[in-house]
PDB file of C-alpha atoms in Angstrom:
ATOM      1  CA  THR C   1     -31.264 -20.173  28.775  1.00  0.00           C
ATOM      2  CA  HIS C   2     -29.247 -21.549  25.709  1.00  0.00           C
ATOM      3  CA  THR C   3     -25.899 -21.778  26.043  1.00  0.00           C
ATOM      4  CA  HIS C   4     -24.046 -21.965  23.476  1.00  0.00           C
ATOM      5  CA  SER C   5     -20.070 -21.491  22.005  1.00  0.00           C
ATOM      6  CA  LEU C   6     -19.644 -19.148  19.080  1.00  0.00           C
ATOM      7  CA  THR C   7     -16.520 -20.466  16.561  1.00  0.00           C
ATOM      8  CA  PRO C   8     -15.881 -17.970  14.250  1.00  0.00           C
ATOM      9  CA  SER C   9     -14.946 -18.527  10.320  1.00  0.00           C
ATOM     10  CA  HIS C  10     -13.226 -16.975   8.439  1.00  0.00           C
ATOM     11  CA  LYS C  11     -12.854 -16.578   4.706  1.00  0.00           C
ATOM     12  CA  THR C  12     -10.441 -14.469   3.615  1.00  0.00           C
ATOM     13  CA  HIS C  13     -11.499 -11.086   5.067  1.00  0.00           C
ATOM     14  CA  LYS C  14     -15.301 -12.208   6.038  1.00  0.00           C
ATOM     15  CA  LYS C  15     -16.294 -13.986   9.506  1.00  0.00           C
ATOM     16  CA  THR C  16     -19.251 -16.261  10.242  1.00  0.00           C
ATOM     17  CA  GLN C  17     -20.247 -17.179  13.522  1.00  0.00           C
ATOM     18  CA  SER C  18     -21.855 -21.433  14.158  1.00  0.00           C
ATOM     19  CA  PRO C  19     -23.521 -21.766  17.726  1.00  0.00           C
ATOM     20  CA  ILE C  20     -22.986 -24.778  18.994  1.00  0.00           C
ATOM     21  CA  HIS C  21     -25.497 -25.589  21.139  1.00  0.00           C
ATOM     22  CA  THR C  22     -24.558 -27.152  24.121  1.00  0.00           C
ATOM     23  CA  HIS C  23     -28.363 -27.469  25.916  1.00  0.00           C
ATOM     24  CA  LYS C  24     -28.627 -29.639  22.575  1.00  0.00           C
ATOM     25  CA  GLU C  25     -28.419 -33.786  24.051  1.00  0.00           C
ATOM     26  CA  ASN C  26     -28.353 -36.362  21.758  1.00  0.00           C
ATOM     27  CA  SER C  27     -25.304 -37.414  21.271  1.00  0.00           C
ATOM     28  CA  ALA C  28     -24.561 -35.513  17.443  1.00  0.00           C
ATOM     29  CA  PHE C  29     -24.313 -32.517  19.150  1.00  0.00           C
ATOM     30  CA  ALA C  30     -22.417 -33.964  22.180  1.00  0.00           C
ATOM     31  CA  GLU C  31     -19.680 -34.861  19.769  1.00  0.00           C
ATOM     32  CA  LEU C  32     -19.664 -31.498  17.971  1.00  0.00           C
ATOM     33  CA  VAL C  33     -19.248 -29.809  21.838  1.00  0.00           C
ATOM     34  CA  LYS C  34     -16.756 -31.543  23.194  1.00  0.00           C
ATOM     35  CA  VAL C  35     -15.001 -30.826  19.413  1.00  0.00           C
ATOM     36  CA  ALA C  36     -15.291 -27.388  20.067  1.00  0.00           C
ATOM     37  CA  GLN C  37     -14.167 -27.374  23.024  1.00  0.00           C
ATOM     38  CA  GLU C  38     -10.954 -29.218  23.085  1.00  0.00           C
ATOM     39  CA  THR C  39     -10.032 -27.023  20.138  1.00  0.00           C
ATOM     40  CA  PRO C  40      -7.753 -24.618  20.307  1.00  0.00           C
ATOM     41  CA  LEU C  41      -7.530 -21.169  18.811  1.00  0.00           C
ATOM     42  CA  HIS C  42      -7.207 -20.427  15.560  1.00  0.00           C
ATOM     43  CA  SER C  43      -7.156 -23.752  14.678  1.00  0.00           C
ATOM     44  CA  VAL C  44      -8.413 -24.844  10.822  1.00  0.00           C
ATOM     45  CA  ILE C  45     -11.538 -25.909  10.946  1.00  0.00           C
ATOM     46  CA  SER C  46     -13.940 -26.524   7.642  1.00  0.00           C
ATOM     47  CA  VAL C  47     -17.943 -26.891   9.257  1.00  0.00           C
ATOM     48  CA  GLN C  48     -20.886 -28.746   7.948  1.00  0.00           C
ATOM     49  CA  GLY C  49     -24.318 -27.014   7.835  1.00  0.00           C
ATOM     50  CA  THR C  50     -27.221 -24.516   7.550  1.00  0.00           C
ATOM     51  CA  VAL C  51     -27.297 -20.955   7.220  1.00  0.00           C
ATOM     52  CA  GLN C  52     -30.317 -18.898   8.887  1.00  0.00           C
ATOM     53  CA  LEU C  53     -31.230 -15.886   9.569  1.00  0.00           C
ATOM     54  CA  ARG C  54     -29.901 -14.565  12.711  1.00  0.00           C
ATOM     55  CA  PRO C  55     -32.932 -13.098  15.020  1.00  0.00           C
ATOM     56  CA  GLY C  56     -33.446  -9.617  15.452  1.00  0.00           C
ATOM     57  CA  SER C  57     -31.633  -9.187  18.375  1.00  0.00           C
ATOM     58  CA  ASN C  58     -27.946 -11.043  17.763  1.00  0.00           C
ATOM     59  CA  THR C  59     -27.609  -8.941  13.724  1.00  0.00           C
ATOM     60  CA  ASN C  60     -24.295  -7.307  13.826  1.00  0.00           C
ATOM     61  CA  PRO C  61     -24.629  -4.536  11.161  1.00  0.00           C
ATOM     62  CA  ASN C  62     -20.982  -3.649  11.155  1.00  0.00           C
ATOM     63  CA  GLU C  63     -19.716  -7.207   9.659  1.00  0.00           C
ATOM     64  CA  PRO C  64     -20.853  -8.378   5.955  1.00  0.00           C
ATOM     65  CA  THR C  65     -21.891 -11.536   7.354  1.00  0.00           C
ATOM     66  CA  GLY C  66     -23.969  -9.646  10.279  1.00  0.00           C
ATOM     67  CA  ALA C  67     -27.748 -11.216   8.859  1.00  0.00           C
ATOM     68  CA  VAL C  68     -26.683 -14.821   8.687  1.00  0.00           C
ATOM     69  CA  GLU C  69     -25.045 -17.305  11.060  1.00  0.00           C
ATOM     70  CA  LEU C  70     -24.001 -21.352  10.103  1.00  0.00           C
ATOM     71  CA  HIS C  71     -25.386 -23.564  12.774  1.00  0.00           C
ATOM     72  CA  PRO C  72     -23.551 -26.849  11.955  1.00  0.00           C
ATOM     73  CA  THR C  73     -23.745 -30.803  11.281  1.00  0.00           C
ATOM     74  CA  ALA C  74     -20.481 -31.915  11.184  1.00  0.00           C
ATOM     75  CA  LEU C  75     -16.703 -29.821  12.472  1.00  0.00           C
ATOM     76  CA  THR C  76     -14.110 -31.784  10.576  1.00  0.00           C
ATOM     77  CA  VAL C  77     -10.436 -30.813  12.863  1.00  0.00           C
ATOM     78  CA  LEU C  78      -7.796 -29.810   9.498  1.00  0.00           C
ATOM     79  CA  ASN C  79      -5.042 -28.460  11.358  1.00  0.00           C
ATOM     80  CA  THR C  80      -4.579 -28.371  15.254  1.00  0.00           C
ATOM     81  CA  SER C  81      -3.092 -24.867  16.119  1.00  0.00           C
ATOM     82  CA  GLN C  82      -0.098 -24.492  18.486  1.00  0.00           C
ATOM     83  CA  PRO C  83       0.194 -22.447  20.399  1.00  0.00           C
ATOM     84  CA  LEU C  84       1.213 -18.744  18.775  1.00  0.00           C
ATOM     85  CA  PRO C  85       3.994 -16.046  20.018  1.00  0.00           C
ATOM     86  CA  PHE C  86       0.698 -13.594  20.629  1.00  0.00           C
ATOM     87  CA  ASP C  87      -2.578 -13.264  19.349  1.00  0.00           C
ATOM     88  CA  PRO C  88      -3.037 -11.328  15.335  1.00  0.00           C
ATOM     89  CA  GLU C  89      -6.033  -9.704  16.543  1.00  0.00           C
ATOM     90  CA  GLN C  90      -5.726  -9.345  20.539  1.00  0.00           C
ATOM     91  CA  SER C  91      -2.225  -9.125  21.763  1.00  0.00           C
ATOM     92  CA  LYS C  92      -0.054  -6.108  21.048  1.00  0.00           C
ATOM     93  CA  ALA C  93       3.368  -7.049  20.683  1.00  0.00           C
ATOM     94  CA  ASN C  94       6.262  -5.598  19.595  1.00  0.00           C
ATOM     95  CA  GLU C  95       7.623  -5.350  16.055  1.00  0.00           C
ATOM     96  CA  MET C  96       9.920  -6.843  16.699  1.00  0.00           C
ATOM     97  CA  LEU C  97       7.867  -9.578  17.340  1.00  0.00           C
ATOM     98  CA  ARG C  98       5.410  -9.159  14.449  1.00  0.00           C
ATOM     99  CA  MET C  99       8.347  -9.125  12.306  1.00  0.00           C
ATOM    100  CA  LYS C 100       9.596 -12.206  13.493  1.00  0.00           C
ATOM    101  CA  HIS C 101       6.850 -13.916  12.550  1.00  0.00           C
ATOM    102  CA  ARG C 102       5.738 -11.398  10.509  1.00  0.00           C
ATOM    103  CA  TYR C 103       2.374 -14.073   9.014  1.00  0.00           C
ATOM    104  CA  LEU C 104       0.612 -13.679  12.200  1.00  0.00           C
ATOM    105  CA  ASP C 105       1.270 -10.349  11.333  1.00  0.00           C
ATOM    106  CA  LEU C 106      -0.622 -10.217   8.474  1.00  0.00           C
ATOM    107  CA  ARG C 107      -3.719 -11.825   9.661  1.00  0.00           C
ATOM    108  CA  ARG C 108      -4.262  -7.999  11.456  1.00  0.00           C
ATOM    109  CA  PRO C 109      -6.944  -6.967  10.613  1.00  0.00           C
ATOM    110  CA  GLU C 110      -5.020  -2.426   9.660  1.00  0.00           C
ATOM    111  CA  LEU C 111      -2.726  -5.283   7.109  1.00  0.00           C
ATOM    112  CA  GLN C 112      -4.929  -7.154   5.897  1.00  0.00           C
ATOM    113  CA  GLN C 113      -6.982  -3.245   5.302  1.00  0.00           C
ATOM    114  CA  ALA C 114      -3.604  -2.026   3.821  1.00  0.00           C
ATOM    115  CA  LEU C 115      -3.418  -4.622   0.924  1.00  0.00           C
ATOM    116  CA  ARG C 116      -6.376  -5.201   0.075  1.00  0.00           C
ATOM    117  CA  LEU C 117      -6.439  -1.275  -0.399  1.00  0.00           C
ATOM    118  CA  ARG C 118      -3.247  -1.719  -2.674  1.00  0.00           C
ATOM    119  CA  SER C 119      -3.884  -4.412  -4.459  1.00  0.00           C
ATOM    120  CA  ALA C 120      -7.938  -1.770  -5.160  1.00  0.00           C
ATOM    121  CA  VAL C 121      -5.781   1.345  -5.344  1.00  0.00           C
ATOM    122  CA  THR C 122      -3.084  -0.812  -8.475  1.00  0.00           C
ATOM    123  CA  ALA C 123      -6.313  -1.431 -10.227  1.00  0.00           C
ATOM    124  CA  THR C 124      -8.322   1.422 -10.251  1.00  0.00           C
ATOM    125  CA  ILE C 125      -5.137   3.624 -10.843  1.00  0.00           C
ATOM    126  CA  ARG C 126      -4.033   1.100 -14.297  1.00  0.00           C
ATOM    127  CA  THR C 127      -7.930   1.204 -15.224  1.00  0.00           C
ATOM    128  CA  ALA C 128      -7.220   5.259 -15.842  1.00  0.00           C
ATOM    129  CA  LEU C 129      -4.497   4.381 -17.975  1.00  0.00           C
ATOM    130  CA  HIS C 130      -5.582   2.184 -19.699  1.00  0.00           C
ATOM    131  CA  ARG C 131      -8.271   4.512 -20.766  1.00  0.00           C
ATOM    132  CA  HIS C 132      -6.169   7.143 -21.634  1.00  0.00           C
ATOM    133  CA  ARG C 133      -4.242   4.380 -24.164  1.00  0.00           C
ATOM    134  CA  PHE C 134      -1.582   3.595 -21.748  1.00  0.00           C
ATOM    135  CA  VAL C 135       0.259  -0.193 -23.123  1.00  0.00           C
ATOM    136  CA  ASP C 136       1.285  -2.008 -19.440  1.00  0.00           C
ATOM    137  CA  VAL C 137       4.513  -3.377 -20.609  1.00  0.00           C
ATOM    138  CA  GLU C 138       6.542  -5.721 -18.246  1.00  0.00           C
ATOM    139  CA  THR C 139      10.410  -4.612 -19.042  1.00  0.00           C
ATOM    140  CA  PRO C 140      13.561  -7.305 -17.351  1.00  0.00           C
ATOM    141  CA  THR C 141      14.373  -6.561 -14.045  1.00  0.00           C
ATOM    142  CA  LEU C 142      17.893  -7.917 -14.966  1.00  0.00           C
ATOM    143  CA  PHE C 143      19.456  -5.426 -16.966  1.00  0.00           C
ATOM    144  CA  LYS C 144      23.367  -4.586 -17.304  1.00  0.00           C
ATOM    145  CA  ARG C 145      25.498  -1.504 -14.628  1.00  0.00           C
ATOM    146  CA  THR C 146      24.581   1.840 -16.146  1.00  0.00           C
ATOM    147  CA  PRO C 147      26.885   5.002 -14.769  1.00  0.00           C
ATOM    148  CA  GLY C 148      26.007   7.681 -11.962  1.00  0.00           C
ATOM    149  CA  GLY C 149      23.246   7.568 -10.326  1.00  0.00           C
ATOM    150  CA  ALA C 150      22.702   5.291  -6.545  1.00  0.00           C
ATOM    151  CA  ALA C 151      25.007   2.186  -5.901  1.00  0.00           C
ATOM    152  CA  GLU C 152      23.292  -0.912  -8.039  1.00  0.00           C
ATOM    153  CA  PHE C 153      23.136  -4.396  -6.265  1.00  0.00           C
ATOM    154  CA  LEU C 154      24.468  -6.684  -8.524  1.00  0.00           C
ATOM    155  CA  VAL C 155      23.208  -9.630  -9.578  1.00  0.00           C
ATOM    156  CA  PRO C 156      26.297 -13.080  -9.548  1.00  0.00           C
ATOM    157  CA  THR C 157      26.381 -14.846 -12.478  1.00  0.00           C
ATOM    158  CA  ARG C 158      27.074 -17.943 -13.317  1.00  0.00           C
ATOM    159  CA  THR C 159      30.314 -17.155 -15.580  1.00  0.00           C
ATOM    160  CA  PRO C 160      32.833 -16.665 -13.483  1.00  0.00           C
ATOM    161  CA  GLY C 161      33.825 -12.398 -13.039  1.00  0.00           C
ATOM    162  CA  LYS C 162      30.088 -12.106 -14.656  1.00  0.00           C
ATOM    163  CA  PHE C 163      27.348 -10.063 -12.921  1.00  0.00           C
ATOM    164  CA  TYR C 164      23.681  -8.254 -13.574  1.00  0.00           C
ATOM    165  CA  SER C 165      23.125  -5.181 -12.300  1.00  0.00           C
ATOM    166  CA  LEU C 166      19.253  -5.136 -10.581  1.00  0.00           C
ATOM    167  CA  VAL C 167      17.538  -1.998 -12.349  1.00  0.00           C
ATOM    168  CA  GLN C 168      17.479   1.669 -10.373  1.00  0.00           C
ATOM    169  CA  SER C 169      14.037   1.859 -13.301  1.00  0.00           C
ATOM    170  CA  PRO C 170      12.839   0.802 -16.350  1.00  0.00           C
ATOM    171  CA  GLN C 171      14.095   3.980 -17.993  1.00  0.00           C
ATOM    172  CA  GLN C 172      16.421   2.815 -20.916  1.00  0.00           C
ATOM    173  CA  TYR C 173      13.193   0.353 -21.107  1.00  0.00           C
ATOM    174  CA  LYS C 174      10.614   2.064 -22.396  1.00  0.00           C
ATOM    175  CA  GLN C 175      12.583   4.694 -24.419  1.00  0.00           C
ATOM    176  CA  LEU C 176      13.194   1.427 -26.755  1.00  0.00           C
ATOM    177  CA  LEU C 177       9.806   1.286 -26.865  1.00  0.00           C
ATOM    178  CA  MET C 178       8.715   4.292 -27.546  1.00  0.00           C
ATOM    179  CA  VAL C 179      11.647   4.489 -30.295  1.00  0.00           C
ATOM    180  CA  GLY C 180       9.658   0.300 -30.991  1.00  0.00           C
ATOM    181  CA  ALA C 181       6.407   3.272 -31.049  1.00  0.00           C
ATOM    182  CA  LEU C 182       4.990   2.050 -27.701  1.00  0.00           C
ATOM    183  CA  ASP C 183       3.981   5.834 -27.987  1.00  0.00           C
ATOM    184  CA  ARG C 184       2.236   5.469 -23.914  1.00  0.00           C
ATOM    185  CA  TYR C 185       3.864   3.489 -21.808  1.00  0.00           C
ATOM    186  CA  MET C 186       2.951   2.442 -18.119  1.00  0.00           C
ATOM    187  CA  GLN C 187       4.416  -0.306 -15.105  1.00  0.00           C
ATOM    188  CA  PHE C 188       3.787  -0.672 -11.490  1.00  0.00           C
ATOM    189  CA  ALA C 189       7.477  -1.177 -11.746  1.00  0.00           C
ATOM    190  CA  ARG C 190       9.690  -2.183  -9.115  1.00  0.00           C
ATOM    191  CA  CYS C 191      13.224  -0.146  -8.330  1.00  0.00           C
ATOM    192  CA  TYR C 192      16.542  -1.340  -6.962  1.00  0.00           C
ATOM    193  CA  ARG C 193      19.263   0.818  -5.528  1.00  0.00           C
ATOM    194  CA  ASP C 194      22.407  -0.313  -3.183  1.00  0.00           C
ATOM    195  CA  GLU C 195      21.890   3.257  -0.910  1.00  0.00           C
ATOM    196  CA  ASP C 196      20.383   4.105   3.191  1.00  0.00           C
ATOM    197  CA  GLY C 197      17.091   4.184   3.095  1.00  0.00           C
ATOM    198  CA  ARG C 198      14.800   7.040   3.294  1.00  0.00           C
ATOM    199  CA  GLN C 199      11.724   8.320   4.635  1.00  0.00           C
ATOM    200  CA  ASP C 200       9.598   7.909   0.935  1.00  0.00           C
ATOM    201  CA  ARG C 201      12.164   5.040   0.112  1.00  0.00           C
ATOM    202  CA  GLN C 202      13.960   2.310   0.702  1.00  0.00           C
ATOM    203  CA  PRO C 203      16.194  -0.522  -1.339  1.00  0.00           C
ATOM    204  CA  GLU C 204      13.172  -1.842  -2.828  1.00  0.00           C
ATOM    205  CA  PHE C 205      10.180  -0.445  -4.255  1.00  0.00           C
ATOM    206  CA  THR C 206       7.418   0.316  -6.348  1.00  0.00           C
ATOM    207  CA  GLN C 207       6.684   2.643  -8.382  1.00  0.00           C
ATOM    208  CA  VAL C 208       4.257   4.523 -10.969  1.00  0.00           C
ATOM    209  CA  ASP C 209       6.080   4.233 -14.244  1.00  0.00           C
ATOM    210  CA  LEU C 210       5.197   6.393 -17.400  1.00  0.00           C
ATOM    211  CA  GLU C 211       6.615   7.003 -20.395  1.00  0.00           C
ATOM    212  CA  LEU C 212       4.813   9.875 -23.498  1.00  0.00           C
ATOM    213  CA  SER C 213       5.895  11.000 -26.761  1.00  0.00           C
ATOM    214  CA  PHE C 214       5.189  13.811 -28.572  1.00  0.00           C
ATOM    215  CA  THR C 215       3.486  15.336 -25.915  1.00  0.00           C
ATOM    216  CA  THR C 216       3.219  18.453 -23.922  1.00  0.00           C
ATOM    217  CA  ARG C 217       3.171  19.595 -19.877  1.00  0.00           C
ATOM    218  CA  GLU C 218      -0.082  20.260 -19.857  1.00  0.00           C
ATOM    219  CA  GLU C 219      -0.815  16.814 -21.452  1.00  0.00           C
ATOM    220  CA  VAL C 220       0.595  15.108 -18.815  1.00  0.00           C
ATOM    221  CA  GLN C 221      -0.373  17.098 -15.557  1.00  0.00           C
ATOM    222  CA  ALA C 222      -4.528  16.585 -17.239  1.00  0.00           C
ATOM    223  CA  ILE C 223      -3.369  12.359 -17.097  1.00  0.00           C
ATOM    224  CA  ILE C 224      -1.955  12.697 -13.831  1.00  0.00           C
ATOM    225  CA  GLU C 225      -5.046  14.579 -12.477  1.00  0.00           C
ATOM    226  CA  ASP C 226      -7.574  12.728 -13.892  1.00  0.00           C
ATOM    227  CA  VAL C 227      -5.603   9.515 -12.187  1.00  0.00           C
ATOM    228  CA  LEU C 228      -5.612  10.744  -8.856  1.00  0.00           C
ATOM    229  CA  ARG C 229      -9.736  11.761  -9.567  1.00  0.00           C
ATOM    230  CA  ASP C 230      -9.984   8.141  -9.918  1.00  0.00           C
ATOM    231  CA  VAL C 231      -8.164   7.295  -6.714  1.00  0.00           C
ATOM    232  CA  PHE C 232      -9.796   9.530  -4.608  1.00  0.00           C
ATOM    233  CA  ALA C 233     -13.255   9.254  -6.014  1.00  0.00           C
ATOM    234  CA  GLU C 234     -13.128   5.762  -5.830  1.00  0.00           C
ATOM    235  CA  HIS C 235     -11.316   4.670  -2.844  1.00  0.00           C
ATOM    236  CA  LEU C 236     -11.951   8.013  -0.325  1.00  0.00           C
ATOM    237  CA  LYS C 237     -15.620   9.006  -1.388  1.00  0.00           C
ATOM    238  CA  LEU C 238     -13.567  12.707  -2.289  1.00  0.00           C
ATOM    239  CA  ASP C 239     -14.407  14.353  -5.478  1.00  0.00           C
ATOM    240  CA  LEU C 240     -11.316  16.280  -6.064  1.00  0.00           C
ATOM    241  CA  PRO C 241     -11.653  19.504  -7.768  1.00  0.00           C
ATOM    242  CA  VAL C 242      -9.674  20.376 -11.047  1.00  0.00           C
ATOM    243  CA  PRO C 243      -7.370  21.961 -13.028  1.00  0.00           C
ATOM    244  CA  PHE C 244      -5.234  21.240  -9.242  1.00  0.00           C
ATOM    245  CA  PRO C 245      -2.993  24.122  -8.322  1.00  0.00           C
ATOM    246  CA  HIS C 246       0.240  24.662  -9.974  1.00  0.00           C
ATOM    247  CA  MET C 247       3.061  27.075  -9.099  1.00  0.00           C
ATOM    248  CA  THR C 248       5.977  27.272 -10.735  1.00  0.00           C
ATOM    249  CA  TYR C 249       9.051  26.229  -9.171  1.00  0.00           C
ATOM    250  CA  ALA C 250      10.542  29.272  -8.444  1.00  0.00           C
ATOM    251  CA  GLN C 251       7.161  30.442  -6.419  1.00  0.00           C
ATOM    252  CA  ALA C 252       8.313  27.373  -4.793  1.00  0.00           C
ATOM    253  CA  MET C 253      11.310  27.865  -4.310  1.00  0.00           C
ATOM    254  CA  ASP C 254      10.610  31.268  -3.197  1.00  0.00           C
ATOM    255  CA  GLN C 255       7.560  30.752  -0.803  1.00  0.00           C
ATOM    256  CA  TYR C 256       8.472  26.974   0.445  1.00  0.00           C
ATOM    257  CA  GLY C 257      12.199  27.003  -0.084  1.00  0.00           C
ATOM    258  CA  VAL C 258      12.356  23.559  -1.244  1.00  0.00           C
ATOM    259  CA  ASP C 259      10.810  22.531  -5.009  1.00  0.00           C
ATOM    260  CA  LYS C 260       8.278  19.843  -3.209  1.00  0.00           C
ATOM    261  CA  PRO C 261       6.176  21.907  -0.576  1.00  0.00           C
ATOM    262  CA  ASP C 262       4.035  20.902   1.181  1.00  0.00           C
ATOM    263  CA  THR C 263       1.106  24.225   1.134  1.00  0.00           C
ATOM    264  CA  ARG C 264      -0.678  23.596   4.391  1.00  0.00           C
ATOM    265  CA  PHE C 265       2.306  25.237   5.893  1.00  0.00           C
ATOM    266  CA  GLU C 266       1.323  29.065   5.240  1.00  0.00           C
ATOM    267  CA  MET C 267       4.557  30.639   6.781  1.00  0.00           C
ATOM    268  CA  HIS C 268       5.901  31.661   3.456  1.00  0.00           C
ATOM    269  CA  LEU C 269       9.427  33.171   3.987  1.00  0.00           C
ATOM    270  CA  THR C 270       9.224  36.317   2.504  1.00  0.00           C
ATOM    271  CA  ASP C 271      12.442  38.068   0.933  1.00  0.00           C
ATOM    272  CA  VAL C 272      13.639  41.279   3.282  1.00  0.00           C
ATOM    273  CA  THR C 273      16.399  41.656   0.591  1.00  0.00           C
ATOM    274  CA  ALA C 274      15.574  45.056  -0.554  1.00  0.00           C
ATOM    275  CA  ILE C 275      14.212  46.335   3.124  1.00  0.00           C
ATOM    276  CA  LEU C 276      16.778  45.830   4.809  1.00  0.00           C
ATOM    277  CA  ALA C 277      19.574  47.332   2.215  1.00  0.00           C
ATOM    278  CA  ASN C 278      20.503  49.933   3.527  1.00  0.00           C
ATOM    279  CA  CYS C 279      20.866  49.008   6.904  1.00  0.00           C
ATOM    280  CA  LYS C 280      23.160  49.815   9.536  1.00  0.00           C
ATOM    281  CA  SER C 281      23.104  46.740  11.408  1.00  0.00           C
ATOM    282  CA  VAL C 282      26.588  44.622  11.034  1.00  0.00           C
ATOM    283  CA  THR C 283      25.228  41.469  11.898  1.00  0.00           C
ATOM    284  CA  PHE C 284      22.860  42.431   8.438  1.00  0.00           C
ATOM    285  CA  LYS C 285      25.964  43.304   6.540  1.00  0.00           C
ATOM    286  CA  ALA C 286      28.272  40.785   6.769  1.00  0.00           C
ATOM    287  CA  HIS C 287      25.408  39.096   5.642  1.00  0.00           C
ATOM    288  CA  LYS C 288      25.622  39.376   1.725  1.00  0.00           C
ATOM    289  CA  GLU C 289      23.377  36.335   0.590  1.00  0.00           C
ATOM    290  CA  VAL C 290      19.215  36.735   0.971  1.00  0.00           C
ATOM    291  CA  LEU C 291      17.500  37.517   3.451  1.00  0.00           C
ATOM    292  CA  THR C 292      14.332  36.098   4.294  1.00  0.00           C
ATOM    293  CA  PHE C 293      12.582  35.228   7.409  1.00  0.00           C
TER     294      PHE C 293
END
């Protein structure tokens, strides 16, 4: 039986195995085996060799390169890894340790997949909006302070007493673009707000920012539906029916009590004011507002 060590080689998101057969007795392979055995895990190496098909029983259909392997003829260690605080491919390290060593945390398959998916989704959104004649315009981040809204981050300048303000959103800039005859603007805009974090927002975040001139509510809704259909079809293989279900603000508030309801929640609010109008109960008579259950 042949014994060998397997050296996984990474290039972006693909992994290729390089079998180093220890049963071969010539001096070249003996040196390869020695280098491979002495090289710590996660070191950076350069491997030269011949790409060959794997034997049928050794193929891995779950890997993009699972049908081939690299038979090495030379192995060079480019950078030797020091002992790592945790193994990004195996360890379930606590969050504080992962944040301290974020560069290792980014190697985890979950984060690799999330970042690559985000990149692909943004490309899909941009392509769909370009199809609707939107112009991608990058607006400045440094701006002057605007009253109202959230607190702003200030950036000092070289002039004493003078500051820039980081934009809360590109509102003024995109309105200037509308006046300047760019009737359809889009941007993946960075926004900055010096306020407490929320479930869907933090002090610095990115939003898909749009502005249209001479449009209608129905046209805006149709564009957004088309963009979301492309995203779900390309990345989740789901065909969303159009038009999307619509409801008025009054319906949302009457049935769910909020203006952005989770429609999966089927226990709708019901107005029972008329039913209980003549009720003799002291509890109900003490409350004049609408009663809902």
